[in-house]
Coordinates of C-alpha atoms and ligand atoms in Angstrom, one line a residue:
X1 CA -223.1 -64.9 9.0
X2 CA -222.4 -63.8 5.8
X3 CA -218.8 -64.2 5.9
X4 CA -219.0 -67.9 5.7
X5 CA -220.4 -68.1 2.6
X6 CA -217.0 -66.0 1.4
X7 CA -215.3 -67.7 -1.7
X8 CA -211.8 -67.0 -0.6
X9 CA -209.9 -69.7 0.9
X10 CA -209.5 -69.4 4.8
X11 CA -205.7 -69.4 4.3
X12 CA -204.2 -68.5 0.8
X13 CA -200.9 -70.5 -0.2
X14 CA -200.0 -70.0 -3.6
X15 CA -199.4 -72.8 -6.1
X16 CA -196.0 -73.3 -5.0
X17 CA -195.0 -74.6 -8.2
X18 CA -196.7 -71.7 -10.3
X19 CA -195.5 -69.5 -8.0
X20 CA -191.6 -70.6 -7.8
X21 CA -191.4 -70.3 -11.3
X22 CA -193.5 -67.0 -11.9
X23 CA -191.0 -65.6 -9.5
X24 CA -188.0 -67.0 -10.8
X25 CA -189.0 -65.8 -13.7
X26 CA -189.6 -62.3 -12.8
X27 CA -186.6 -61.9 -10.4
X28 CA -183.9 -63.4 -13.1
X29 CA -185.4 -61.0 -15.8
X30 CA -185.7 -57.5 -13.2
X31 CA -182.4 -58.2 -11.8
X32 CA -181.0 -58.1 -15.4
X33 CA -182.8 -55.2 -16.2
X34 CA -182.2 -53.4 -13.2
X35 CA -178.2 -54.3 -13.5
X36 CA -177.9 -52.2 -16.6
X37 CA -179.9 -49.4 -14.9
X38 CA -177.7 -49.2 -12.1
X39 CA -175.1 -49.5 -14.3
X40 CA -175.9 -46.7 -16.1
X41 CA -176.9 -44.5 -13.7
X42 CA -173.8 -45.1 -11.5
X43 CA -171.3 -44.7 -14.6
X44 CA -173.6 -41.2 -15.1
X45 CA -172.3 -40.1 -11.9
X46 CA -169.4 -40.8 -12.4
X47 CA -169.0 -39.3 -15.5
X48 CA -170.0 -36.3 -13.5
X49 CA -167.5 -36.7 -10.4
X50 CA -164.2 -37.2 -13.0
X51 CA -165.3 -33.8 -14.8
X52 CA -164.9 -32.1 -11.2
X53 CA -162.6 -34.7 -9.5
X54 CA -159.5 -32.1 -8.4
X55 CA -162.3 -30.3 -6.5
X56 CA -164.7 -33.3 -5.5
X57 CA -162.8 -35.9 -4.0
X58 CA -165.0 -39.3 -3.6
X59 CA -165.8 -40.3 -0.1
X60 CA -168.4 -42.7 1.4
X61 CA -170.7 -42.8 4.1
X62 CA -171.8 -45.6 5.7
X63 CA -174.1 -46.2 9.0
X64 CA -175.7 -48.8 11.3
X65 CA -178.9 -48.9 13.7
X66 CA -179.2 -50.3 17.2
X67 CA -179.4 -53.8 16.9
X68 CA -182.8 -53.9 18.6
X69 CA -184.4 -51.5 16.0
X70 CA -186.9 -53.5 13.2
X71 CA -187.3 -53.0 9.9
X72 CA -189.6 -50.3 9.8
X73 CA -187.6 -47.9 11.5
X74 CA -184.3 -48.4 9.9
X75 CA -186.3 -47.4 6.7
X76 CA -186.8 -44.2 8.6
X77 CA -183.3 -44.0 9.5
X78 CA -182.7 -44.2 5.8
X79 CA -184.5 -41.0 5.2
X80 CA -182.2 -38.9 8.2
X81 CA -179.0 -40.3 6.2
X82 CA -180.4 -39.5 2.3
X83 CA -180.9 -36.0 4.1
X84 CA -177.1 -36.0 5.5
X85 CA -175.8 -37.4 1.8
X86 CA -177.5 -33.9 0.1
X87 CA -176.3 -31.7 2.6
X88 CA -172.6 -33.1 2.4
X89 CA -172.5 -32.8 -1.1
X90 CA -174.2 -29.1 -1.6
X91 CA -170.4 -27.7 -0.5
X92 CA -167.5 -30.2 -0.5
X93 CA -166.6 -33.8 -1.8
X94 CA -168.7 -36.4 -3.7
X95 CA -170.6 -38.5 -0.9
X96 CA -171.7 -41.4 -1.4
X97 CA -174.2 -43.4 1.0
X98 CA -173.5 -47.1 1.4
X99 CA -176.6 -48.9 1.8
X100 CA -176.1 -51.2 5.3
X101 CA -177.0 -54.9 4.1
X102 CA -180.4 -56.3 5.9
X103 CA -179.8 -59.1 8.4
X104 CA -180.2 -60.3 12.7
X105 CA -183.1 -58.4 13.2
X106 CA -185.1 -59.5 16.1
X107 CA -188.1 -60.3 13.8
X108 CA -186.8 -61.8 11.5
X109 CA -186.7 -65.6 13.0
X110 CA -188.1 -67.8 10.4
X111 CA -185.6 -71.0 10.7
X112 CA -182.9 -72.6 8.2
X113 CA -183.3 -69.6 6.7
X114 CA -180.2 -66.9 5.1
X115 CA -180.9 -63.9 6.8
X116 CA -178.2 -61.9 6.7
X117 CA -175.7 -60.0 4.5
X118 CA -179.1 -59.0 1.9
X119 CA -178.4 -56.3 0.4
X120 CA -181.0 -53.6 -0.8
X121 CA -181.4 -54.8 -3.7
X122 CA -183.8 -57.8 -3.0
X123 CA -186.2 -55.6 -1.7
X124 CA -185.6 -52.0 -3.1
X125 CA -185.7 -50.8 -6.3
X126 CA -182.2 -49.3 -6.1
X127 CA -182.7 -47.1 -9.8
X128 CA -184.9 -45.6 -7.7
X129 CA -183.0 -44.9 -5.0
X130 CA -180.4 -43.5 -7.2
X131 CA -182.7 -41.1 -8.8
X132 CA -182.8 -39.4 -5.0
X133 CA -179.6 -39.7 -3.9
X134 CA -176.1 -41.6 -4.9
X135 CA -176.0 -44.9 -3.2
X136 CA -173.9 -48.2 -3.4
X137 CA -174.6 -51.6 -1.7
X138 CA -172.2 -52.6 0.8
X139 CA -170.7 -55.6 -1.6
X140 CA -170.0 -52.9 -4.4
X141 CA -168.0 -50.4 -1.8
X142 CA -166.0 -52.8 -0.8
X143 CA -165.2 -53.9 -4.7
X144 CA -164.9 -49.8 -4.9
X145 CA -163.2 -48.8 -1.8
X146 CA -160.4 -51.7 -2.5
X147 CA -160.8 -53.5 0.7
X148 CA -161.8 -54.0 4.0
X149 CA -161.2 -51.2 5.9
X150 CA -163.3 -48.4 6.8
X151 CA -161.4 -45.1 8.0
X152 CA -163.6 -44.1 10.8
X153 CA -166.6 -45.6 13.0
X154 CA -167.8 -42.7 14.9
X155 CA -170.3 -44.5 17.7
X156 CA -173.5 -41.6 18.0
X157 CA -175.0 -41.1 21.8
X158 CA -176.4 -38.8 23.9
X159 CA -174.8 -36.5 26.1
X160 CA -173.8 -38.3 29.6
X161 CA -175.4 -35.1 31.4
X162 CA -178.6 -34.7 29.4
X163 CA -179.4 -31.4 28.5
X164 CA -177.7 -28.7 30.2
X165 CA -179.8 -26.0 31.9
X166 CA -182.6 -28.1 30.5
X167 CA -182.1 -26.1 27.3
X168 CA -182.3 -27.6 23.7
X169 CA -178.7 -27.1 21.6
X170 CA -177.5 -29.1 18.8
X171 CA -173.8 -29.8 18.9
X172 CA -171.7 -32.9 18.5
X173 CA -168.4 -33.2 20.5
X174 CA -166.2 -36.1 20.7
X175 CA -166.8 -37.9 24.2
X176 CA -165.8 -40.9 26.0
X177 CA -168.2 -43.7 25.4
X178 CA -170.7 -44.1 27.3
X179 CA -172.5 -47.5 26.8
X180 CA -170.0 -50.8 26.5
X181 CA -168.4 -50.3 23.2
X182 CA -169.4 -53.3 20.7
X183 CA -166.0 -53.2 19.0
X184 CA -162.9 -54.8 19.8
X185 CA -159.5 -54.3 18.9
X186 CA -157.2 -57.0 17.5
X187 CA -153.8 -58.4 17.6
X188 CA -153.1 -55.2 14.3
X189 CA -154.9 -52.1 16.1
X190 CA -157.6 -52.6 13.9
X191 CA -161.5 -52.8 14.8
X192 CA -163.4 -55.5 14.6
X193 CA -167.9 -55.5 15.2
X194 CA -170.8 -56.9 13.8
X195 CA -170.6 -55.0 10.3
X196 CA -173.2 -56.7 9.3
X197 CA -172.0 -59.6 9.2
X198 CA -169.0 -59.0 7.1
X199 CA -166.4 -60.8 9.2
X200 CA -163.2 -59.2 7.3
X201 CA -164.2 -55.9 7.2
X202 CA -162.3 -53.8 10.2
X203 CA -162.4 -49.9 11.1
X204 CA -159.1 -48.4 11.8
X205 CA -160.4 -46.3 14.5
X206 CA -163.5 -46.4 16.7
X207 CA -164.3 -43.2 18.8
X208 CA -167.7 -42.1 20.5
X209 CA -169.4 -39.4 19.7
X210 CA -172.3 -37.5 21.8
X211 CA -174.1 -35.7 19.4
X212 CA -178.0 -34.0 19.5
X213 CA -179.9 -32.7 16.9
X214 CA -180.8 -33.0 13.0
X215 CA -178.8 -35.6 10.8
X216 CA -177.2 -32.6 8.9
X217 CA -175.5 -30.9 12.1
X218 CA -172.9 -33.9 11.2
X219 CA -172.1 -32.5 8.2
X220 CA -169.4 -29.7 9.6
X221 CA -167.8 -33.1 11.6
X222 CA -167.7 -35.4 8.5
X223 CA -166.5 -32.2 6.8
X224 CA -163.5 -30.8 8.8
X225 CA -162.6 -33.2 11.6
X226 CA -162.5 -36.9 10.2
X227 CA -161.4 -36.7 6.7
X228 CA -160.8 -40.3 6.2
X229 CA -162.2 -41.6 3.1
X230 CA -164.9 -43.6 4.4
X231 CA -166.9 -42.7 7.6
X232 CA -169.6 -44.8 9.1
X233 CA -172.4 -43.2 11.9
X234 CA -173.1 -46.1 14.0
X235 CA -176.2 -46.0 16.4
X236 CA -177.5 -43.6 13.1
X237 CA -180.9 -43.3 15.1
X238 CA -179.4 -41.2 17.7
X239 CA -179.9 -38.2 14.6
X240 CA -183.2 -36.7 14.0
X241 CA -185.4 -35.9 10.6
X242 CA -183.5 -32.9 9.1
X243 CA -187.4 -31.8 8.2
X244 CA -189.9 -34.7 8.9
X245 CA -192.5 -34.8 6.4
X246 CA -191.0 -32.1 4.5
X247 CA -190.3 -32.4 0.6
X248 CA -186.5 -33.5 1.3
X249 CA -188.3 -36.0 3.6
X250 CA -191.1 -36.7 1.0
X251 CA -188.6 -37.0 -2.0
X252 CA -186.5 -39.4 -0.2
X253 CA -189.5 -41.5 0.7
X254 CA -191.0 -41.8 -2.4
X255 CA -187.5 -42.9 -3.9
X256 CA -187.9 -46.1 -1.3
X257 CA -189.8 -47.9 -4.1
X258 CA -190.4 -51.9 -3.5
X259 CA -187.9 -54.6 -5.4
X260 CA -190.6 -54.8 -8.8
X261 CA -191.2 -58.7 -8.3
X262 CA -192.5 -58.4 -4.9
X263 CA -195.0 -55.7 -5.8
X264 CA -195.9 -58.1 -8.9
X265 CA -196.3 -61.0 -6.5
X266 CA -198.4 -58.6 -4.0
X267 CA -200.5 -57.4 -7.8
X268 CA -201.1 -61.2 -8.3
X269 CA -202.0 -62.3 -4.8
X270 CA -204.4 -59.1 -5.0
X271 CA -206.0 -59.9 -8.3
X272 CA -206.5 -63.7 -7.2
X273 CA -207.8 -63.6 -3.3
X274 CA -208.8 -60.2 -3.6
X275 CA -210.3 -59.6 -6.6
X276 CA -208.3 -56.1 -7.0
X277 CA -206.1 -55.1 -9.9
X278 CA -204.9 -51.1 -10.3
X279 CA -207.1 -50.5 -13.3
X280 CA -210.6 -50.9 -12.0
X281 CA -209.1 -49.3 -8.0
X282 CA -207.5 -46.5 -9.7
X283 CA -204.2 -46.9 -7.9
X284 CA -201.8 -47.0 -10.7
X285 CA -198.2 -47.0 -10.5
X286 CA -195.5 -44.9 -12.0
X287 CA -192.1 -47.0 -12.3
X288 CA -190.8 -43.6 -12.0
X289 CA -191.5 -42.0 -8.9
X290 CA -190.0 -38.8 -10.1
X291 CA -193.6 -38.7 -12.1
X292 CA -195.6 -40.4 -9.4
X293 CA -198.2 -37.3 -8.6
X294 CA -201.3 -38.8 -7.9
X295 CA -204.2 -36.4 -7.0
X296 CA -205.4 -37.2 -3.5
X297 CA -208.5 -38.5 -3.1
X298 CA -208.3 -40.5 -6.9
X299 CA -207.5 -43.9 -5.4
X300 CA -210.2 -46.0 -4.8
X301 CA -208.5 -49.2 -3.4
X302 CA -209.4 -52.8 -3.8
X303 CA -213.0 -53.9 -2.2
X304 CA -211.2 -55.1 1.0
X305 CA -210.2 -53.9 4.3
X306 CA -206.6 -54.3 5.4
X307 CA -205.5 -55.1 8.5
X308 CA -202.0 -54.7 10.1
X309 CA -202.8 -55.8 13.4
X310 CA -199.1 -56.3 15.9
X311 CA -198.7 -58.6 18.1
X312 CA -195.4 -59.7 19.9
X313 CA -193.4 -57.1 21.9
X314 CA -196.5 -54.8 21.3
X315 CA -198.5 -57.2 23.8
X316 CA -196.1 -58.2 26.2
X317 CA -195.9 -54.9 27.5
X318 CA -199.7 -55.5 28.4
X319 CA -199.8 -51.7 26.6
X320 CA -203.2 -50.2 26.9
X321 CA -203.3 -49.1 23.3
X322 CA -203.3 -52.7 21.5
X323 CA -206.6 -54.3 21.3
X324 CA -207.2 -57.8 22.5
X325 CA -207.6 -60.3 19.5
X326 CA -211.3 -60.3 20.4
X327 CA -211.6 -56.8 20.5
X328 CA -209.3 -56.3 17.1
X329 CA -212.4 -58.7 15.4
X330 CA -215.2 -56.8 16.8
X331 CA -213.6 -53.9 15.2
X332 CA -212.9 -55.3 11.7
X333 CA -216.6 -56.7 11.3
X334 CA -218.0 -53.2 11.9
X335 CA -215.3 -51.6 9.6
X336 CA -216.5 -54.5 6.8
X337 CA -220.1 -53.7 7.6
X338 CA -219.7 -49.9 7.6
X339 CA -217.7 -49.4 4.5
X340 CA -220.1 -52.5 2.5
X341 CA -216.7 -54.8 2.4
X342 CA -217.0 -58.2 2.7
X343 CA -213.4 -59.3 2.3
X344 CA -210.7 -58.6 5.1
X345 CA -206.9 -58.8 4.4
X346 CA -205.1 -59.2 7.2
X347 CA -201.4 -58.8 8.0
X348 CA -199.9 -59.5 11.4
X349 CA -197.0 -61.1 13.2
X350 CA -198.8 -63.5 15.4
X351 CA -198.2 -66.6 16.1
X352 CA -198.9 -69.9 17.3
X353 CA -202.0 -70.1 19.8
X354 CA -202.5 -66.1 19.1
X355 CA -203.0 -66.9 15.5
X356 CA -205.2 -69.6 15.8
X357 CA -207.3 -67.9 17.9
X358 CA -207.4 -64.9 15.2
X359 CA -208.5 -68.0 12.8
X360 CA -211.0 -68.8 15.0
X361 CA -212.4 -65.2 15.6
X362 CA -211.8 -64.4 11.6
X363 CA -212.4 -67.9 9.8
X364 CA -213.4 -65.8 6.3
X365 CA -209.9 -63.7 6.6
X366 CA -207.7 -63.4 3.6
X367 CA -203.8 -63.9 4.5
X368 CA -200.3 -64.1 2.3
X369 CA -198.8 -67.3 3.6
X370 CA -196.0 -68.4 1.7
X371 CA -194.9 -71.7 1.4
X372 CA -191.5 -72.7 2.8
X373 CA -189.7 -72.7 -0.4
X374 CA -191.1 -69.3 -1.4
X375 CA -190.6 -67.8 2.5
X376 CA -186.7 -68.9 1.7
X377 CA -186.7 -66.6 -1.5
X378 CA -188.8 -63.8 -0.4
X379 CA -187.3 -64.1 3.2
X380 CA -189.0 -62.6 6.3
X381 CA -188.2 -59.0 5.0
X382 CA -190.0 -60.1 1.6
X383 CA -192.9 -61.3 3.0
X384 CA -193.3 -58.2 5.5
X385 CA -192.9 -55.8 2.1
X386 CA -195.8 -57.9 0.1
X387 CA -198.1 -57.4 3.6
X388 CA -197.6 -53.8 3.5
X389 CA -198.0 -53.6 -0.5
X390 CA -201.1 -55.4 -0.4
X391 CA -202.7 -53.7 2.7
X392 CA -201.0 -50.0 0.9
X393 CA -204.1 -51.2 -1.7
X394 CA -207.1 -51.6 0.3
X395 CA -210.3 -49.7 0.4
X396 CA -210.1 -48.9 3.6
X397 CA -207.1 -49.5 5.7
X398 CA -206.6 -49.8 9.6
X399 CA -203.0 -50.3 11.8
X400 CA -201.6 -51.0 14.7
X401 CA -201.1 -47.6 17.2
X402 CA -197.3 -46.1 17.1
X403 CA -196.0 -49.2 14.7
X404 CA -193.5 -48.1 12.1
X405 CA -194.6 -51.4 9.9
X406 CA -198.4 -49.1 10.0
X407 CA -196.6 -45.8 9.5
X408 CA -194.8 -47.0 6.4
X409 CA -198.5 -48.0 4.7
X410 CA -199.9 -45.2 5.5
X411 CA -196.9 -43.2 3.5
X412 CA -197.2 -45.8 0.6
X413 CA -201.5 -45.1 0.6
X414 CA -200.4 -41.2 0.8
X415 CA -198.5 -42.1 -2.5
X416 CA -201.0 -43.6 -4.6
X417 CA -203.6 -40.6 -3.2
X418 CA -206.1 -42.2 -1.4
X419 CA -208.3 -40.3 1.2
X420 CA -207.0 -39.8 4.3
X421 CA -209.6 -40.8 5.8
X422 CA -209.5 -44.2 4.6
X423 CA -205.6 -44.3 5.9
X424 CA -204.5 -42.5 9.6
X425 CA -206.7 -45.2 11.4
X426 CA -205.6 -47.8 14.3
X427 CA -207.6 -50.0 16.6
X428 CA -207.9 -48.8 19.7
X429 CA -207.2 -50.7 23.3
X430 CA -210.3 -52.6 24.3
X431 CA -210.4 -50.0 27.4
X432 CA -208.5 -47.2 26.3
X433 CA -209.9 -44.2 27.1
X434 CA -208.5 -41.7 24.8
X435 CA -208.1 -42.9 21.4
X436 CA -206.2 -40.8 19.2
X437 CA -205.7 -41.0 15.7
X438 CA -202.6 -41.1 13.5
X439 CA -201.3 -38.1 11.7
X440 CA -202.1 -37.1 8.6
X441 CA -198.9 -36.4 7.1
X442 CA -199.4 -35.0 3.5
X443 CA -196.6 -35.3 0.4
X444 CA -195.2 -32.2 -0.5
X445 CA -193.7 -32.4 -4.4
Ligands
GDP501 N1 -194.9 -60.2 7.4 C1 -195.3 -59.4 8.4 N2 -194.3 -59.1 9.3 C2 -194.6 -58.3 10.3 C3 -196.0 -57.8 10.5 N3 -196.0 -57.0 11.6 C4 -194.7 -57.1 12.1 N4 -193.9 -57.9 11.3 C5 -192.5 -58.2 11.5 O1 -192.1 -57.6 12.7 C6 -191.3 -56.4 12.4 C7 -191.8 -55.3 13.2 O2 -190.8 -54.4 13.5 P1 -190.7 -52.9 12.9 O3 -190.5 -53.1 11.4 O4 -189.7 -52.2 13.7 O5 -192.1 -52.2 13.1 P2 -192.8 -51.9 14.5 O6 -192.0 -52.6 15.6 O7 -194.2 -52.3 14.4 O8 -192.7 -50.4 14.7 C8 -191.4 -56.2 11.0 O9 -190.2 -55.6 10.4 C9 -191.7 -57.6 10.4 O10 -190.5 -58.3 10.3 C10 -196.9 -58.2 9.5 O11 -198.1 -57.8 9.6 N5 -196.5 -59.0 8.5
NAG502 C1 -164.0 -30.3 15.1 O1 -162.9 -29.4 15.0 C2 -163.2 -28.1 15.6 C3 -162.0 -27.2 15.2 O2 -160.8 -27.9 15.4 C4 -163.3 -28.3 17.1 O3 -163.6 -27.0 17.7 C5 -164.5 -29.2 17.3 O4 -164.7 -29.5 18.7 C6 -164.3 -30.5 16.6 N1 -165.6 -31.3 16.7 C7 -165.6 -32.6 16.9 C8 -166.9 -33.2 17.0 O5 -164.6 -33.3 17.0
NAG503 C1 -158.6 -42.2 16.4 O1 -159.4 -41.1 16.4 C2 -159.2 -40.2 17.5 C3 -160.3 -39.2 17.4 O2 -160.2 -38.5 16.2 C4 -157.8 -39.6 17.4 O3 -157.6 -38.8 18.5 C5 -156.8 -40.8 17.4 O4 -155.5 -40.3 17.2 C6 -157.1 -41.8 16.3 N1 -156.3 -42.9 16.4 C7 -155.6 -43.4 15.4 C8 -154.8 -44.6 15.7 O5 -155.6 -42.9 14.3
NAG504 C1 -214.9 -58.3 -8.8 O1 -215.2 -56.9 -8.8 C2 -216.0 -56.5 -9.9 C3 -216.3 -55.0 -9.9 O2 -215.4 -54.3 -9.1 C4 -217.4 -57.2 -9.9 O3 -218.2 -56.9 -11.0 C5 -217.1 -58.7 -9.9 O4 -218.3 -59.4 -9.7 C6 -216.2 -59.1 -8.7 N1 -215.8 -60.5 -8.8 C7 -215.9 -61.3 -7.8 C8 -215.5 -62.7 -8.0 O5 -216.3 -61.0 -6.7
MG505 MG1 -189.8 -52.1 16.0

């Protein structure tokens, strides 16, 4: 077959001594750079809160996710909260959202390994975040807040009773807690929980709170009945989108640009293995997402098909809308024959036997394999942004039914404006009789 005459190397690990350096390089210079950007934007605001102070008093809110809950989601969660920070500041005090450090997520297992307290910064551009909404990392309220404590943890659920009369109602009421509360009080009367690994921090008070509807119906609550000054929504998920897909939602998304030197080591790893640099695939990149407008339809993409194809929980559930591995490669080589591609990128979570039997059904596939010293820079959650960055650049792109970790490329190809066509695709189950598509979800500006 063709494919085994392919030039690119069956498994693609960087020079790691290039690389360290490259990236040293980069990170030591953008984390200066972005330093006195957030500087400055955060003194701008600032500014702007003194001016106003008697009538804006400062308060933060801060949040967490059911442990169980991935990446890919909690950057969805993100989005409900950004929405809940504008609505509390249209009328009343100067919110700010504290941005919950990264850490003991499920899939993030790679060993000896720091995986916790990281905080948005390694893997966001947080200017850009700024420009959207005002946030702080965790570390900085804490320096801020002067101390430990935070006022109020108000624990979301639903109601015990489900929805009365089977009729649909957002409201919020204090309630007694349902699940077993994953706080404990201490010798003080203070709180102590995960907090994200931030063994000092405590909450004075812990109460449950059943609550249904958009993120914004908390803002009367966080208004009017806990005026501590620092709140934080725990089980956050429990809120909806205040408008899915709508420009709030698109504007908040698009602000959720990638740390700078992963998307230059995804640009390099692209132009190397993949023969694909921005220029000739017309998928250039403002550093300003504010001006990001790209026409849709005006990216080309990088002559290669990218994969994101799930494996783990998404299999054990024997789910009929995951392909076998077998199934997954018949689909890729008519995708590579139909679109004239002879290069596949592909970026998974398998592992073990299931990967090398995806070797041995894709010998020719391209893959970003870090080496262990770069895997303990990047960490898990840099390695899963450089997948999605380099499949978010592909001609033709195809992902894994209902997976967030899909859903979050497809916004990113939405961004640069390529076709739709050539983004809402998954692979179907080998014997799935109904195969629906994704959703086209289209930015609004
Ligand atoms: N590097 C990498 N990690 C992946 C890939 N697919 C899944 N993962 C990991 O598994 C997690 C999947 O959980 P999540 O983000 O919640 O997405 P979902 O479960 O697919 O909806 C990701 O956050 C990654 O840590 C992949 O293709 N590449
Ligand atoms: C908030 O306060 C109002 C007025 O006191 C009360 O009616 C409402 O039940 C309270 N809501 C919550 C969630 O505590
Ligand atoms: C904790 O919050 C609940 C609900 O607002 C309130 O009734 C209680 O008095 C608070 N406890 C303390 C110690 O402040
Ligand atoms: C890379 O792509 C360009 C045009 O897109 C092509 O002319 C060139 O031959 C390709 N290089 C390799 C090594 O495939
Ligand atoms: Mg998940």
């Amino acid at each position: 077959m063709a494919y085994n005459t392919m030039h690119v190397p069956v498994i693609c690990v960087a020079s790691t001594h290039l690389f360290i350096s490259f990236f040293l390089f980069i990170v030591v210079v953008f984390a200066a750079i972005e330093t006195l950007k957030c500087e400055d934007v955060f003194s701008a605001s600032r500014t702007a809160s003194v001016s106003i102070s008697a009538a804006r008093d400062l308060r933060y809110l801060l949040y967490d996710v059911n442990p169980p809950e991935g990446f890919n989601l909690r950057r969805d969660v993100y989005i409900r909260m950004a929405s809940l920070v504008k609505t509390l500041r249209k009328d009343g005090d100067d919110w700010v959202l504290v941005l919950p450090p990264w850490g003991r997520l499920y899939h993030w297992q790679s060993p000896d390994i720091h995986q916790i307290r990281i905080p948005w910064g390694e893997f966001f551009s947080l200017t850009s975040l700024q420009a959207n909404v005002p946030v702080i990392e965790y570390e900085d309220f804490i320096a801020e807040n002067g101390g430990l404590f935070i006022d109020q943890v108000l624990v979301l659920q639903n109601y015990a009773e489900g929805w009365t009369d089977g009729k649909w109602e957002e409201k919020a009421d204090e309630r007694p807690c349902i699940e077993k509360l994953l706080y404990t009080k201490d010798k003080q009367g203070n709180y102590r929980g995960w907090f994200w690994g931030y063994e000092e921090t405590r909450a004075r008070n812990v109460t449950c709170l059943s609550a249904q509807g958009h993120a914004s119906i908390m803002a009367p609550v966080l208004q009017k009945n806990f005026t501590g000054n620092s709140v934080m929504l725990d089980r956050a998920e429990t809120l909806l989108h205040d408008h899915y897909a709508g420009k709030d939602y698109w504007d908040t998304r698009r602000s959720m640009v990638f740390a700078k030197h992963l998307r230059l080591i995804g640009d390099d790893f692209r132009a190397k293995y993949l023969n694909s640099t921005d220029d000739r695939d017309h998928t250039l990149y403002n550093e300003d997402w504010t001006r990001m407008q790209a026409k849709p339809g005006s990216a080309k993409g990088g002559p290669y098909v990218g994969v994101h194809l799930r494996r783990k929980d998404f299999i054990w559930g024997h789910r009929d809308d995951v392909p076998t591995l077998k199934g997954a490669a018949k689909k890729i080589r008519s995708l590579m024959k139909k679109h004239k591609l002879q290069t596949v990128f592909v970026a998974t979570d398998a592992e073990g036997e299931e990967l090398r039997e995806l070797k041995r059904l894709l010998p020719d596939m391209v893959r970003f394999e870090p080496s262990k010293e770069d895997l303990e820079l990047l960490r898990d959650g840099g390695v899963a942004i450089i997948d999605q960055w380099i499949c978010t650049h592909a001609r033709f792109f195809i992902g894994t039914s209902v997976s967030t970790f899909s859903f979050r490329i497809h916004e990113e190809r939405e961004i640069l404006g390529f076709d739709p066509k050539t983004t809402y695709n998954r692979f179907c189950g080998d014997s799935e009789k109904q195969c629906e598509q994704p959703t086209h979800w289209k930015i609004v500006y």
